[in-house]
mmCIF file of C-alpha atoms in Angstrom:
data_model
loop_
_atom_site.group_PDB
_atom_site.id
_atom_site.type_symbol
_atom_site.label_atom_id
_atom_site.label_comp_id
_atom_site.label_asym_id
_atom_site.label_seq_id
_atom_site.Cartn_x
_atom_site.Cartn_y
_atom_site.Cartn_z
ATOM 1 C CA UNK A 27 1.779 26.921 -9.718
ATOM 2 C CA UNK A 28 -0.443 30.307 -10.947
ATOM 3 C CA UNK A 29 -3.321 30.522 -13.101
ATOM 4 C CA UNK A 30 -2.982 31.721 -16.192
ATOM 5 C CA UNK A 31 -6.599 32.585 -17.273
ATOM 6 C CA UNK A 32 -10.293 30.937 -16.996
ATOM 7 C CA UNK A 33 -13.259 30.846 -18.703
ATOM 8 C CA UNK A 34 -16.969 29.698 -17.802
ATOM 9 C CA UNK A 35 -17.693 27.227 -20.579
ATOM 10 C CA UNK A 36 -21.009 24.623 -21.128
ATOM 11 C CA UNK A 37 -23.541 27.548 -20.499
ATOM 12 C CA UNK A 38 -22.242 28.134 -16.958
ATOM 13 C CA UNK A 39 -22.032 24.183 -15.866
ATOM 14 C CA UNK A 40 -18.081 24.602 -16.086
ATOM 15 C CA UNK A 41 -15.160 26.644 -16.269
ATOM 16 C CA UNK A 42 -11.762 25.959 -18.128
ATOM 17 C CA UNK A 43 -8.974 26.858 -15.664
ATOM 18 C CA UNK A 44 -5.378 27.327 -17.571
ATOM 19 C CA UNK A 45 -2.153 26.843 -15.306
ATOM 20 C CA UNK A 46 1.007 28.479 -16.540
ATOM 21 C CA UNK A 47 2.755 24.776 -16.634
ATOM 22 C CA UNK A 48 -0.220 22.285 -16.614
ATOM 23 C CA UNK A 49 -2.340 23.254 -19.822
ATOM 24 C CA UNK A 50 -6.175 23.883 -19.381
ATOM 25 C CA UNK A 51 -8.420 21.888 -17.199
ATOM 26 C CA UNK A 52 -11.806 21.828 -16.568
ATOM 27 C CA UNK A 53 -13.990 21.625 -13.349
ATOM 28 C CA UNK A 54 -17.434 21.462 -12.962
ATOM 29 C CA UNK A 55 -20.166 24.001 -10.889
ATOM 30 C CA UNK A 56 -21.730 21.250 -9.120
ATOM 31 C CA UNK A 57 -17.995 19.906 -8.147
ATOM 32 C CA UNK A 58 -16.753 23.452 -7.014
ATOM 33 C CA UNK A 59 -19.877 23.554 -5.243
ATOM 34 C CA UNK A 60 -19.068 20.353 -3.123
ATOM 35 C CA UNK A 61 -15.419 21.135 -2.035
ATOM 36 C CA UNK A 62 -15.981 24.794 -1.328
ATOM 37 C CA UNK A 63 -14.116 25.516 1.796
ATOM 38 C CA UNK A 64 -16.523 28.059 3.723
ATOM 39 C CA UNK A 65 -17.720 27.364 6.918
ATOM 40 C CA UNK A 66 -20.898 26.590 6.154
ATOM 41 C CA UNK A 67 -19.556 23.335 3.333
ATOM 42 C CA UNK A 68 -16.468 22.573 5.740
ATOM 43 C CA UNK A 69 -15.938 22.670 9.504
ATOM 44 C CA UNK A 70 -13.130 25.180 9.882
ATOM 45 C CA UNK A 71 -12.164 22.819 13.057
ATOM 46 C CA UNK A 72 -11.691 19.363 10.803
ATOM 47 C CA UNK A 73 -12.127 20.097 7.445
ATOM 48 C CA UNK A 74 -14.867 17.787 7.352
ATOM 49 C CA UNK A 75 -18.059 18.543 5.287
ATOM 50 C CA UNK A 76 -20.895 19.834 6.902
ATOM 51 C CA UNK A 77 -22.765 19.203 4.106
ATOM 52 C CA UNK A 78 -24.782 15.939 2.330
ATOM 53 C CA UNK A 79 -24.826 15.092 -1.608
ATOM 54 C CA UNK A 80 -28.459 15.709 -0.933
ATOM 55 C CA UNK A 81 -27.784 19.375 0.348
ATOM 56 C CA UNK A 82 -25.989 20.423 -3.183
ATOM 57 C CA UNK A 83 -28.136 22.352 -5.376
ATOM 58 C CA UNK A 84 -29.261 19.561 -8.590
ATOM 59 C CA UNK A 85 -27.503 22.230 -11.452
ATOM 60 C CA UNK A 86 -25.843 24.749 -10.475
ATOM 61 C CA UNK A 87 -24.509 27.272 -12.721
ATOM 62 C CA UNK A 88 -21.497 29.723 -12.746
ATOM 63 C CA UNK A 89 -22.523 33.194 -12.534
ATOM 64 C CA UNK A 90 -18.890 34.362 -12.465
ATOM 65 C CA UNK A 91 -14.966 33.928 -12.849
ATOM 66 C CA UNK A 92 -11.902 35.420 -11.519
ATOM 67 C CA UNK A 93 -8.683 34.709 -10.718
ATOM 68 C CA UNK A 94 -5.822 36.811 -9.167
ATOM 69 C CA UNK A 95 -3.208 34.678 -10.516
ATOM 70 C CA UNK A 96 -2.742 32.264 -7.302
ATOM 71 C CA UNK A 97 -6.823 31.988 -6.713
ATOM 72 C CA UNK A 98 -9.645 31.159 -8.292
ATOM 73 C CA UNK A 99 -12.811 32.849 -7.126
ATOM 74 C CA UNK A 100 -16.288 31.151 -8.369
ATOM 75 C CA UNK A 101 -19.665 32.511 -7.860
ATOM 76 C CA UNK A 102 -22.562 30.731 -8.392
ATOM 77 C CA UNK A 103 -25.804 32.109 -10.008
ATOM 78 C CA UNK A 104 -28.805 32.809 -6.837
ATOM 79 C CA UNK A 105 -25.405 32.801 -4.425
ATOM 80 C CA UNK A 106 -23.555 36.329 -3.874
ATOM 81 C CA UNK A 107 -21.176 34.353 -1.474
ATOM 82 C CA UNK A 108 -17.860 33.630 -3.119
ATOM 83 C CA UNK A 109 -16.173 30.231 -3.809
ATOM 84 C CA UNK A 110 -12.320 30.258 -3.630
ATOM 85 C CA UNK A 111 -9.652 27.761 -4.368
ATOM 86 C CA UNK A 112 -6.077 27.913 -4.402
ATOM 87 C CA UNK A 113 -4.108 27.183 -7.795
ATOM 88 C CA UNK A 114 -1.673 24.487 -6.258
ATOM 89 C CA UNK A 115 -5.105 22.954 -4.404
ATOM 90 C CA UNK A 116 -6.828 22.984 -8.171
ATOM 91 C CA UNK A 117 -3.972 21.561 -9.859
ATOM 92 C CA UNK A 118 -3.390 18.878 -7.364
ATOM 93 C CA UNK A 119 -7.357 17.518 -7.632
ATOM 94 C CA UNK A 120 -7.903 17.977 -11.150
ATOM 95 C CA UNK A 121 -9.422 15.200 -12.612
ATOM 96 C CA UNK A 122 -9.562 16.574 -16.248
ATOM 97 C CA UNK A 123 -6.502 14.377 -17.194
ATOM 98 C CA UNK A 124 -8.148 11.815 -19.659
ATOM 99 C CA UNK A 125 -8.488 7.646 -18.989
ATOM 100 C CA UNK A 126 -5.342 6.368 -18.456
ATOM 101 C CA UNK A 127 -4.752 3.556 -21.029
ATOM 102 C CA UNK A 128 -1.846 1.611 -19.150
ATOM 103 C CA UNK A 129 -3.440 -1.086 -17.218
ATOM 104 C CA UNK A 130 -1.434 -1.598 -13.753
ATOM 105 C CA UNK A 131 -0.076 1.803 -13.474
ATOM 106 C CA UNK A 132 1.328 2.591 -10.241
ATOM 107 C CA UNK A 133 1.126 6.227 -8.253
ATOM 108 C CA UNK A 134 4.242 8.607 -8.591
ATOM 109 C CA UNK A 135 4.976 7.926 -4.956
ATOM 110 C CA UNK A 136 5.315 4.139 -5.755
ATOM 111 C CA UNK A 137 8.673 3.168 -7.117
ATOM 112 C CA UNK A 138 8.791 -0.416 -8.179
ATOM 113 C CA UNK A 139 12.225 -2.397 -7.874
ATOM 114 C CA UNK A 140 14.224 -5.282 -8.339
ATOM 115 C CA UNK A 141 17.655 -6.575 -7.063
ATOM 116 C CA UNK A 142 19.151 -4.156 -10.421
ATOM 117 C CA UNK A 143 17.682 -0.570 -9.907
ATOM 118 C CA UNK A 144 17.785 -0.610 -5.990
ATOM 119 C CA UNK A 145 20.998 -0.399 -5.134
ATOM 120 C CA UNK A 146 20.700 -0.725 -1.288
ATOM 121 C CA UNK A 147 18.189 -1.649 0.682
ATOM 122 C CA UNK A 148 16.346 1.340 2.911
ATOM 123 C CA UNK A 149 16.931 1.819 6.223
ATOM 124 C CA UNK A 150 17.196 4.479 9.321
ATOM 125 C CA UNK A 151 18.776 4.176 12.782
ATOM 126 C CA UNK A 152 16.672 3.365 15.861
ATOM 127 C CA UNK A 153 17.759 6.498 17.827
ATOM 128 C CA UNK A 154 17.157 8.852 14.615
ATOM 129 C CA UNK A 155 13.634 7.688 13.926
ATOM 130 C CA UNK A 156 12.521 8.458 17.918
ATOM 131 C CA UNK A 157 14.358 11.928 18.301
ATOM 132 C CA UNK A 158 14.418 13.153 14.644
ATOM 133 C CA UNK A 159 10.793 14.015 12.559
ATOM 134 C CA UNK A 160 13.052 14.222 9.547
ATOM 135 C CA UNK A 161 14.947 11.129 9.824
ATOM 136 C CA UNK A 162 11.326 9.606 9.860
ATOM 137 C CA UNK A 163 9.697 11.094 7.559
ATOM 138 C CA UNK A 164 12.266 10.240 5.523
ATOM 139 C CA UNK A 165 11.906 6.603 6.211
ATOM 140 C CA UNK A 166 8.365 6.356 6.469
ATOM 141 C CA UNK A 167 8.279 7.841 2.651
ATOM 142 C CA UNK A 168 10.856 4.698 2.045
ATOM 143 C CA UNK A 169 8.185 2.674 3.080
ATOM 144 C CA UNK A 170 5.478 4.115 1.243
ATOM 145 C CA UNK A 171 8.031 4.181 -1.750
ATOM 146 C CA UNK A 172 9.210 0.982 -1.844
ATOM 147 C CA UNK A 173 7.073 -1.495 0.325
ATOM 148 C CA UNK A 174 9.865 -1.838 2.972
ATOM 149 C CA UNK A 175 12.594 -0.912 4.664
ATOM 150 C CA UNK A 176 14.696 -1.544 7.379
ATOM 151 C CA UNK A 177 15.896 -0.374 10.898
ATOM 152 C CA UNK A 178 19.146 -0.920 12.626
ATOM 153 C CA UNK A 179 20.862 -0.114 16.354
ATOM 154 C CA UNK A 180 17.529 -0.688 18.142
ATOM 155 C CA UNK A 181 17.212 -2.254 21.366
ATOM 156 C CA UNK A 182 17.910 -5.969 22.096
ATOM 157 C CA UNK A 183 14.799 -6.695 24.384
ATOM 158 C CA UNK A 184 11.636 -8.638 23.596
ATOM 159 C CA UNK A 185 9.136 -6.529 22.288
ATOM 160 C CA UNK A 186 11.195 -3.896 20.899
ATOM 161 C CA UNK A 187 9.209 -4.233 17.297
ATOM 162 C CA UNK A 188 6.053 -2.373 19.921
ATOM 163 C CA UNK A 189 8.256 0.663 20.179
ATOM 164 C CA UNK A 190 8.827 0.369 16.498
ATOM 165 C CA UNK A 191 4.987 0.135 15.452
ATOM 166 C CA UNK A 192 4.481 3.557 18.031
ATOM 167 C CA UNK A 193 6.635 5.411 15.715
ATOM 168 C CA UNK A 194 3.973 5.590 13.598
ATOM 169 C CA UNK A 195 0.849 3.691 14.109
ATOM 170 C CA UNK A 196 -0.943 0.608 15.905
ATOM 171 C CA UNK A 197 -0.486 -2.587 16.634
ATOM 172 C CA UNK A 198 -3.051 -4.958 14.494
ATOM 173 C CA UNK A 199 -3.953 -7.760 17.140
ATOM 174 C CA UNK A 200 -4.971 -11.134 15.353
ATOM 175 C CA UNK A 201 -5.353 -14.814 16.679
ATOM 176 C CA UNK A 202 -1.517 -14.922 16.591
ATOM 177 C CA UNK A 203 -1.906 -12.584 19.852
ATOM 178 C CA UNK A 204 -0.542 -8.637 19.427
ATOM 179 C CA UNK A 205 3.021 -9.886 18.573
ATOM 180 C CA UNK A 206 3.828 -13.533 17.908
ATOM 181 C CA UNK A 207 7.264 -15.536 18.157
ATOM 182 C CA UNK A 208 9.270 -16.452 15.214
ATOM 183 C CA UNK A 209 11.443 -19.895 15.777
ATOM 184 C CA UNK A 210 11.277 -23.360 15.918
ATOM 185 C CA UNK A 211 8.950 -25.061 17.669
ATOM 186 C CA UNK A 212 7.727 -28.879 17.989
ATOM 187 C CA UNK A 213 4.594 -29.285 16.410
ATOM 188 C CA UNK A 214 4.427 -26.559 14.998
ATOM 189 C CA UNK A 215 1.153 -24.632 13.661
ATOM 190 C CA UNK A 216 2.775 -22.705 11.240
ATOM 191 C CA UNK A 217 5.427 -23.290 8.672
ATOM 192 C CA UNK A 218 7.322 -20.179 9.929
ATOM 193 C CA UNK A 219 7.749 -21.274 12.886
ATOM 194 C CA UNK A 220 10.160 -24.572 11.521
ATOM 195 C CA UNK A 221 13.930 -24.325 9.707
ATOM 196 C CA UNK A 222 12.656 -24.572 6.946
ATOM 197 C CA UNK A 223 13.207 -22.291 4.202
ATOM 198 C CA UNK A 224 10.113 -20.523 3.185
ATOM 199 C CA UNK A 225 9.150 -19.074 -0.139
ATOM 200 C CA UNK A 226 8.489 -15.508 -1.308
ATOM 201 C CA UNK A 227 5.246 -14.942 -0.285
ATOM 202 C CA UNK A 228 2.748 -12.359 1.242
ATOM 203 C CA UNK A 229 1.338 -12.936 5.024
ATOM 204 C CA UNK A 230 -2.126 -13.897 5.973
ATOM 205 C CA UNK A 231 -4.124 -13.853 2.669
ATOM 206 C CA UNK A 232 -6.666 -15.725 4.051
ATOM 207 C CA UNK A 233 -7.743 -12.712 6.230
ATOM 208 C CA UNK A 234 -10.263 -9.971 4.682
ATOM 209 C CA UNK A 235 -8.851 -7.127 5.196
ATOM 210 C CA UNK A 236 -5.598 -8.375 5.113
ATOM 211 C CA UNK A 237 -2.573 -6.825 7.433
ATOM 212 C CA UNK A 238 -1.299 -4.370 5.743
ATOM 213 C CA UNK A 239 2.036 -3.861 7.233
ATOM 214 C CA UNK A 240 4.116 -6.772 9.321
ATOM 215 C CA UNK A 241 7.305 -5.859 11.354
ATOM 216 C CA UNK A 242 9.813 -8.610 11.883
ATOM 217 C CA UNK A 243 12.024 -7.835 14.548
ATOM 218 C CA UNK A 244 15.280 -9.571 15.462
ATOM 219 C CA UNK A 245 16.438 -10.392 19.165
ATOM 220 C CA UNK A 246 18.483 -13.620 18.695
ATOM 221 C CA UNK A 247 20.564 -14.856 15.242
ATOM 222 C CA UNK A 248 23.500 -16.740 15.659
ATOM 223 C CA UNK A 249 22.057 -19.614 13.074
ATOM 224 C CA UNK A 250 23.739 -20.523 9.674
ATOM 225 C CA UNK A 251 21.408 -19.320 7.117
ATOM 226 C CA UNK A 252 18.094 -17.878 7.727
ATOM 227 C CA UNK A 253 18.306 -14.639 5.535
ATOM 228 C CA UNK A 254 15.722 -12.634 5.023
ATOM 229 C CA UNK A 255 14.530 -11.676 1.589
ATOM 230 C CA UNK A 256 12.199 -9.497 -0.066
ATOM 231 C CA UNK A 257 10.806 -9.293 -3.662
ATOM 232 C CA UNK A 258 8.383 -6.383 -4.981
ATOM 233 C CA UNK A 259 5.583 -7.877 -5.889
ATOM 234 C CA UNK A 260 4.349 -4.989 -7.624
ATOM 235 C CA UNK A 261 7.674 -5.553 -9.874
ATOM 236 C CA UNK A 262 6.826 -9.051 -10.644
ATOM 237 C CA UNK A 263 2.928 -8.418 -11.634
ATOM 238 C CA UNK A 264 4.215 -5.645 -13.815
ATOM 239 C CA UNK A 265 6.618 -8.039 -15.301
ATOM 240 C CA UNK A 266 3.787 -10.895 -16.147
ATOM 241 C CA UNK A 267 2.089 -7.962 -17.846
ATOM 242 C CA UNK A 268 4.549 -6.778 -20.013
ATOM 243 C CA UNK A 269 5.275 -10.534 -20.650
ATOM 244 C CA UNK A 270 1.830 -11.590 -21.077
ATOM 245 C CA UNK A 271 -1.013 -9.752 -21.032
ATOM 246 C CA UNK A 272 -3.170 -12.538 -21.018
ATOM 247 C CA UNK A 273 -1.605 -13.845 -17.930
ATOM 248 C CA UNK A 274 -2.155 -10.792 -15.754
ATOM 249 C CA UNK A 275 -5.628 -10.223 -16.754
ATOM 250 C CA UNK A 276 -6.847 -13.923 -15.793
ATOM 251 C CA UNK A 277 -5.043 -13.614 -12.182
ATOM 252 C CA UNK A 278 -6.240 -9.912 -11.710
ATOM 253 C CA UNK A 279 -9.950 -10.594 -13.236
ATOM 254 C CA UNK A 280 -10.160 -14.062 -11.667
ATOM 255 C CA UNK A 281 -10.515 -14.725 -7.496
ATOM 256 C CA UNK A 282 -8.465 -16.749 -5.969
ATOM 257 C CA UNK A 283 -9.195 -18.542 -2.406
ATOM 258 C CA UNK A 284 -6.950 -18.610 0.939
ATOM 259 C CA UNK A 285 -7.969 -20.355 3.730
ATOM 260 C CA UNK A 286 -6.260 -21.524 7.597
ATOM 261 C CA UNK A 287 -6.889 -23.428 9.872
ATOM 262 C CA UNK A 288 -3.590 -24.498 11.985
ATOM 263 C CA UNK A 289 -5.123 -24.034 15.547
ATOM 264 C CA UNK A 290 -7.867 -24.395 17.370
ATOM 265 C CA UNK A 291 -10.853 -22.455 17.197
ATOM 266 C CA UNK A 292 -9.692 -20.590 13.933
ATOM 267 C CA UNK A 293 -11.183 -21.061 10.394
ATOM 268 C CA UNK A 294 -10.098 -18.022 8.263
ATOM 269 C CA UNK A 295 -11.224 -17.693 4.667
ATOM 270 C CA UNK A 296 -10.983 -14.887 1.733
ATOM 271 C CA UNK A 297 -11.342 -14.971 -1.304
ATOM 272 C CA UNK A 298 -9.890 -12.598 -3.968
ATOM 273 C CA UNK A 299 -7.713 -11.584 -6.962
ATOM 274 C CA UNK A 300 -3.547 -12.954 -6.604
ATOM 275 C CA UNK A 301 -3.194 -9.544 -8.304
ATOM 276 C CA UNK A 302 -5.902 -6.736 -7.339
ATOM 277 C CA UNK A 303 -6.659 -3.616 -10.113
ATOM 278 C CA UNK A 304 -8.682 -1.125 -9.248
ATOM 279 C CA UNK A 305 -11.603 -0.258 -11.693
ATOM 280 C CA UNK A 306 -9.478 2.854 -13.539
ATOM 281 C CA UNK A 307 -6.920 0.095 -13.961
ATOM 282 C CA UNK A 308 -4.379 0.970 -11.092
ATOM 283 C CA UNK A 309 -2.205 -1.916 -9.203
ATOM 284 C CA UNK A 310 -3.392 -2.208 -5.622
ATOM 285 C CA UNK A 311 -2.509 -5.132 -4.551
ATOM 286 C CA UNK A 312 -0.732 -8.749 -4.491
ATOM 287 C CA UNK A 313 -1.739 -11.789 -2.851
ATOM 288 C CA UNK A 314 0.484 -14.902 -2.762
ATOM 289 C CA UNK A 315 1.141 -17.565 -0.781
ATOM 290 C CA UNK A 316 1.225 -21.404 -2.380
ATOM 291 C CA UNK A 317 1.016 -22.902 1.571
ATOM 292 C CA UNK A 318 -2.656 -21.182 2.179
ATOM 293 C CA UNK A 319 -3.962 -20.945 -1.200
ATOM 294 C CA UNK A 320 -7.546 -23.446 -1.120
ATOM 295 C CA UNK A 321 -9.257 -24.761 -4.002
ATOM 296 C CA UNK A 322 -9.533 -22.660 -7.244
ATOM 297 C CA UNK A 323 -13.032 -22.331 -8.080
ATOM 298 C CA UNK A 324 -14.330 -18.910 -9.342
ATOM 299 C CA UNK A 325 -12.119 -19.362 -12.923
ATOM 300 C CA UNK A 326 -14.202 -20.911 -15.531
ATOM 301 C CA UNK A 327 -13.849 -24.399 -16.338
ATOM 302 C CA UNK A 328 -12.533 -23.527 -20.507
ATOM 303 C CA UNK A 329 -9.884 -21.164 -18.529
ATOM 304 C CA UNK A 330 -8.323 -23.497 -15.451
ATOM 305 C CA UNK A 331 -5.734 -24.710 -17.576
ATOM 306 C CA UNK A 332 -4.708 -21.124 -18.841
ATOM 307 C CA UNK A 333 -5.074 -19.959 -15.346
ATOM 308 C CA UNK A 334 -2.820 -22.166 -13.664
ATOM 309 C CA UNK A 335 -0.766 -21.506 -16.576
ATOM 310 C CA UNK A 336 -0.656 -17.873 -15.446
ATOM 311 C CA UNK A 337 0.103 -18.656 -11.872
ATOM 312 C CA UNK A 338 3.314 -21.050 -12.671
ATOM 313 C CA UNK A 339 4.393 -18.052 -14.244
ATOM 314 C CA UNK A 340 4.404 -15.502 -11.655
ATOM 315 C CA UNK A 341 5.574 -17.978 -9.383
ATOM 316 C CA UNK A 342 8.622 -18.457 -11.805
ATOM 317 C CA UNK A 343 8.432 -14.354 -12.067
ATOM 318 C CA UNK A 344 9.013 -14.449 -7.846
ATOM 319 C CA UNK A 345 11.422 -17.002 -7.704
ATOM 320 C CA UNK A 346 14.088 -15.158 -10.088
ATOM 321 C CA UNK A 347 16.888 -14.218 -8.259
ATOM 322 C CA UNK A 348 16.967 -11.019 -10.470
ATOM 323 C CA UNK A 349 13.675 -9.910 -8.083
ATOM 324 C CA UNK A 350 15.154 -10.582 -4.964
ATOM 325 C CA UNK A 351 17.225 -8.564 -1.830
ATOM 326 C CA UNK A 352 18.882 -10.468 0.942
ATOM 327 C CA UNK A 353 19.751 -9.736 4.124
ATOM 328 C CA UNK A 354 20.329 -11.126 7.381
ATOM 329 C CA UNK A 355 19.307 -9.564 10.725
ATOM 330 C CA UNK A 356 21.529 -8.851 13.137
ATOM 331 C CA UNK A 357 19.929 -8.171 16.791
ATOM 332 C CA UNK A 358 18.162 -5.127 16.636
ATOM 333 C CA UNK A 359 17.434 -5.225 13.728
ATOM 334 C CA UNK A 360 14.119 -4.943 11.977
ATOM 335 C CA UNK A 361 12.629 -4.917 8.803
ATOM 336 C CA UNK A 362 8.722 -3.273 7.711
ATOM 337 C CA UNK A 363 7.130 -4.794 4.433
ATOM 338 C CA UNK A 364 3.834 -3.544 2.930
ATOM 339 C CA UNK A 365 1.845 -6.784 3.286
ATOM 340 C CA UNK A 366 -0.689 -5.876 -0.064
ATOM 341 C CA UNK A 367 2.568 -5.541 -2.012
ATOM 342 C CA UNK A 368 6.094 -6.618 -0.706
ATOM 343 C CA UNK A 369 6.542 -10.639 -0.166
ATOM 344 C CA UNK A 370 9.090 -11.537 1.994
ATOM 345 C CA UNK A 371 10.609 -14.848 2.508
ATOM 346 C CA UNK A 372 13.450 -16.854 4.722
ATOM 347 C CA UNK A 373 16.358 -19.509 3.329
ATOM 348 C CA UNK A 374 16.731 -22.019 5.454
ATOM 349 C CA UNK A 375 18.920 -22.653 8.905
ATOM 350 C CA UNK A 376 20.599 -25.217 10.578
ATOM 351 C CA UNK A 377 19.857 -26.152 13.647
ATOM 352 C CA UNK A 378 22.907 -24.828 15.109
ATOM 353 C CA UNK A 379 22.547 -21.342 17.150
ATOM 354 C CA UNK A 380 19.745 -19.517 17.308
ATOM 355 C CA UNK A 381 17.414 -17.422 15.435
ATOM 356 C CA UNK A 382 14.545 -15.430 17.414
ATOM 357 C CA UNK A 383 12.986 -12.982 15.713
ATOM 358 C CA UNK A 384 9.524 -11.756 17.230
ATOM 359 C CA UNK A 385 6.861 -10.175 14.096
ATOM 360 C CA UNK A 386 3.809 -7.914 14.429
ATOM 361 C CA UNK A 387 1.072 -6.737 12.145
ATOM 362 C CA UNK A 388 0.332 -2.933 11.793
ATOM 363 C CA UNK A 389 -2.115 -0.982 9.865
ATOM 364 C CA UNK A 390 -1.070 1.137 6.463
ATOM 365 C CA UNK A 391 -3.589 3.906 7.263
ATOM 366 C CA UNK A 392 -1.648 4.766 10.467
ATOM 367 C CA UNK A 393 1.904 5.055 8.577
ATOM 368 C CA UNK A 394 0.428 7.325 5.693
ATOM 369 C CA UNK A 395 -1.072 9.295 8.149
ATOM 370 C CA UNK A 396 1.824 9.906 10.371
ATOM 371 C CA UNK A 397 3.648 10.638 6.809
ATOM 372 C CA UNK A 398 1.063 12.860 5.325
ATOM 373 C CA UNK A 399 1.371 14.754 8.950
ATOM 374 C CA UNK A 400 4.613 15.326 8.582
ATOM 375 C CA UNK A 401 4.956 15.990 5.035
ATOM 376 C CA UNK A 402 2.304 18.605 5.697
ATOM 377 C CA UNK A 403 3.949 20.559 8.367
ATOM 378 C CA UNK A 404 7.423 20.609 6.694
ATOM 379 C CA UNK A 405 5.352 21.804 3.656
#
């Protein structure tokens, strides 16, 4: 990435910056002014700004600009000191690119899938991921890809999936303790923890934030059944778009409400979108799960019927086989889903043999950052 040329433009509150492969885009003074990168704006230590919004002059204007093919230099009218930004750093935080008009759009580093255009499901070895920064770098940008992936050949004790979460991150402690047990129990205060088969769904909605990440980690399966499965539920809101507009817009515009309270002590509530959009229309996130979804009531009364409408649809949108991988854990074997986006779900066992799996809740922020890390230094 080089500049091509540049030009001050609006009287000095802008300049046009052309890329050889990228076109023209524009930047203003008062923007160049807030992400210069001198010691005085940024600490050289951190990178963090030194500065306030209040400390930025109220119009600055661009006295002059240069460029030596790979830099832009900016200088500011009543400042001699230079401003200078790489081409590659301009080009990658322009934001002279126009509205985007697609509502739901996903980020280039998102790749949405079904059981037809992922042809097998992600994984990495155990060993590879603790002695090789490739081999996880590579898997953690599976992750961030695809909302999951798996692990194989790890260790066979309990609380193995704590080794996994230090690969990358921390462990996100809840009411369910730091790490919680998944099998059948008597009396049980969770669904999960029964035979029973359980639908696609996403964990803990009822929480605000929600988890972001949830390892399931298996010690134990000699049970029939019991597969684990996974549908992209970035896929399936996609799919209710393109199949009906209206549909999407009254589950992404409309809040829905999660509540629990299996055990003692513990009243969790939330309330918010099945299917989050950001304001400039980008898919964030997905929120489903029939067993801890409360009343409805933030839809208006004229658009209940249309909104459960909607809902029986993406519910029929999940429970297509056509969205869905399978697999069964073997011990030591794990799985990572992206709890805003990936559901997961279990078909049912017998009570025959044994299946103990042990599941963990982790933050995102700690995965991307590990990945950004790493991206960066191999950059």
């Amino acid at each position: 990435m080089s500049i091509q040329s540049c030009e001050i433009i609006q009287d000095g509150k802008a300049v046009s910056v052309a890329f050889t492969d990228a076109g023209a885009v524009r930047f203003h003074a008062i923007w160049l002014r807030d992400n210069s990168f001198d010691p005085q704006t940024r600490s050289p230590d951190n990178g963090q700004k030194l500065i306030s919004v209040g400390d930025l002059p109220e119009h600055p204007t661009i006295a002059s600009a240069s460029h030596s093919g790979e830099e832009l230099e900016i200088r500011l009218a009543g400042n001699s000191e230079p401003m200078c930004f790489s081409a590659s750093w301009l080009s990658d935080h322009a934001y002279d690119r126009g509205p985007r008009s697609e509502i739901g759009w996903l980020p280039n580093d998102i790749e949405a899938w079904t059981a037809e255009n992922l042809p097998s499901v992600p994984q990495a070895r155990f060993d590879d991921l603790q002695t090789n920064t490739e081999a996880l770098q590579g898997w953690l940008a599976m992750v961030r890809a695809y909302g999951f992936a798996k692990i194989t050949h790890g260790p066979t004790e309990p609380q193995s999936l704590l080794k996994v979460a230090n690969l990358f991150g921390y462990v996100r402690e809840t009411n369910y303790g730091r790490w919680f047990e998944v099998r059948s129990e008597i009396n049980p205060t969770n669904l999960a923890y029964t035979g029973l088969g359980l639908q696609a769904h996403t964990d803990n909605p009822y929480r605000d934030p929600v988890p972001t990440l949830q390892i399931l980690y298996c010690l134990e399966n000699s049970a029939q059944g019991g597969d684990s499965m996974v549908v992209d539920g970035f896929a399936a809101a996609s799919r209710l778009r393109d199949e009906s507009p209206d549909h999407f817009e009254l589950l992404s515009s409309h809040c829905a409400r999660f509540e629990y309270a299996g055990s003692e002590g513990v009243k969790l509530q939330s309330r918010r979108p099945m299917i989050e959009v950001a304001p400039d229309g980008e898919l964030i996130a997905v929120r489903f799960n029939n067993r801890s979804t409360a009343a409805i009531q933030d839809v208006p009364f004229e658009k209940m019927e249309a909104y459960y409408e909607a809902w029986r649809r993406f519910a029929d949108i999940i429970d297509d086989p056509k969205m869905e991988i399978s697999f069964k854990l073997e011990p030591g074997e794990c799985f990572i889903v992206d709890n805003t986006r990936v559901l997961h779900a279990r078909k049912g066992y017998s009570g025959s043999g044994t299946r103990w799996l042990q599941g963990c809740y982790v933050d995102k922020d700690g995965l991307l950052s590990t990945l950004a890390a790493l991206e960066n230094k191999a950059a």
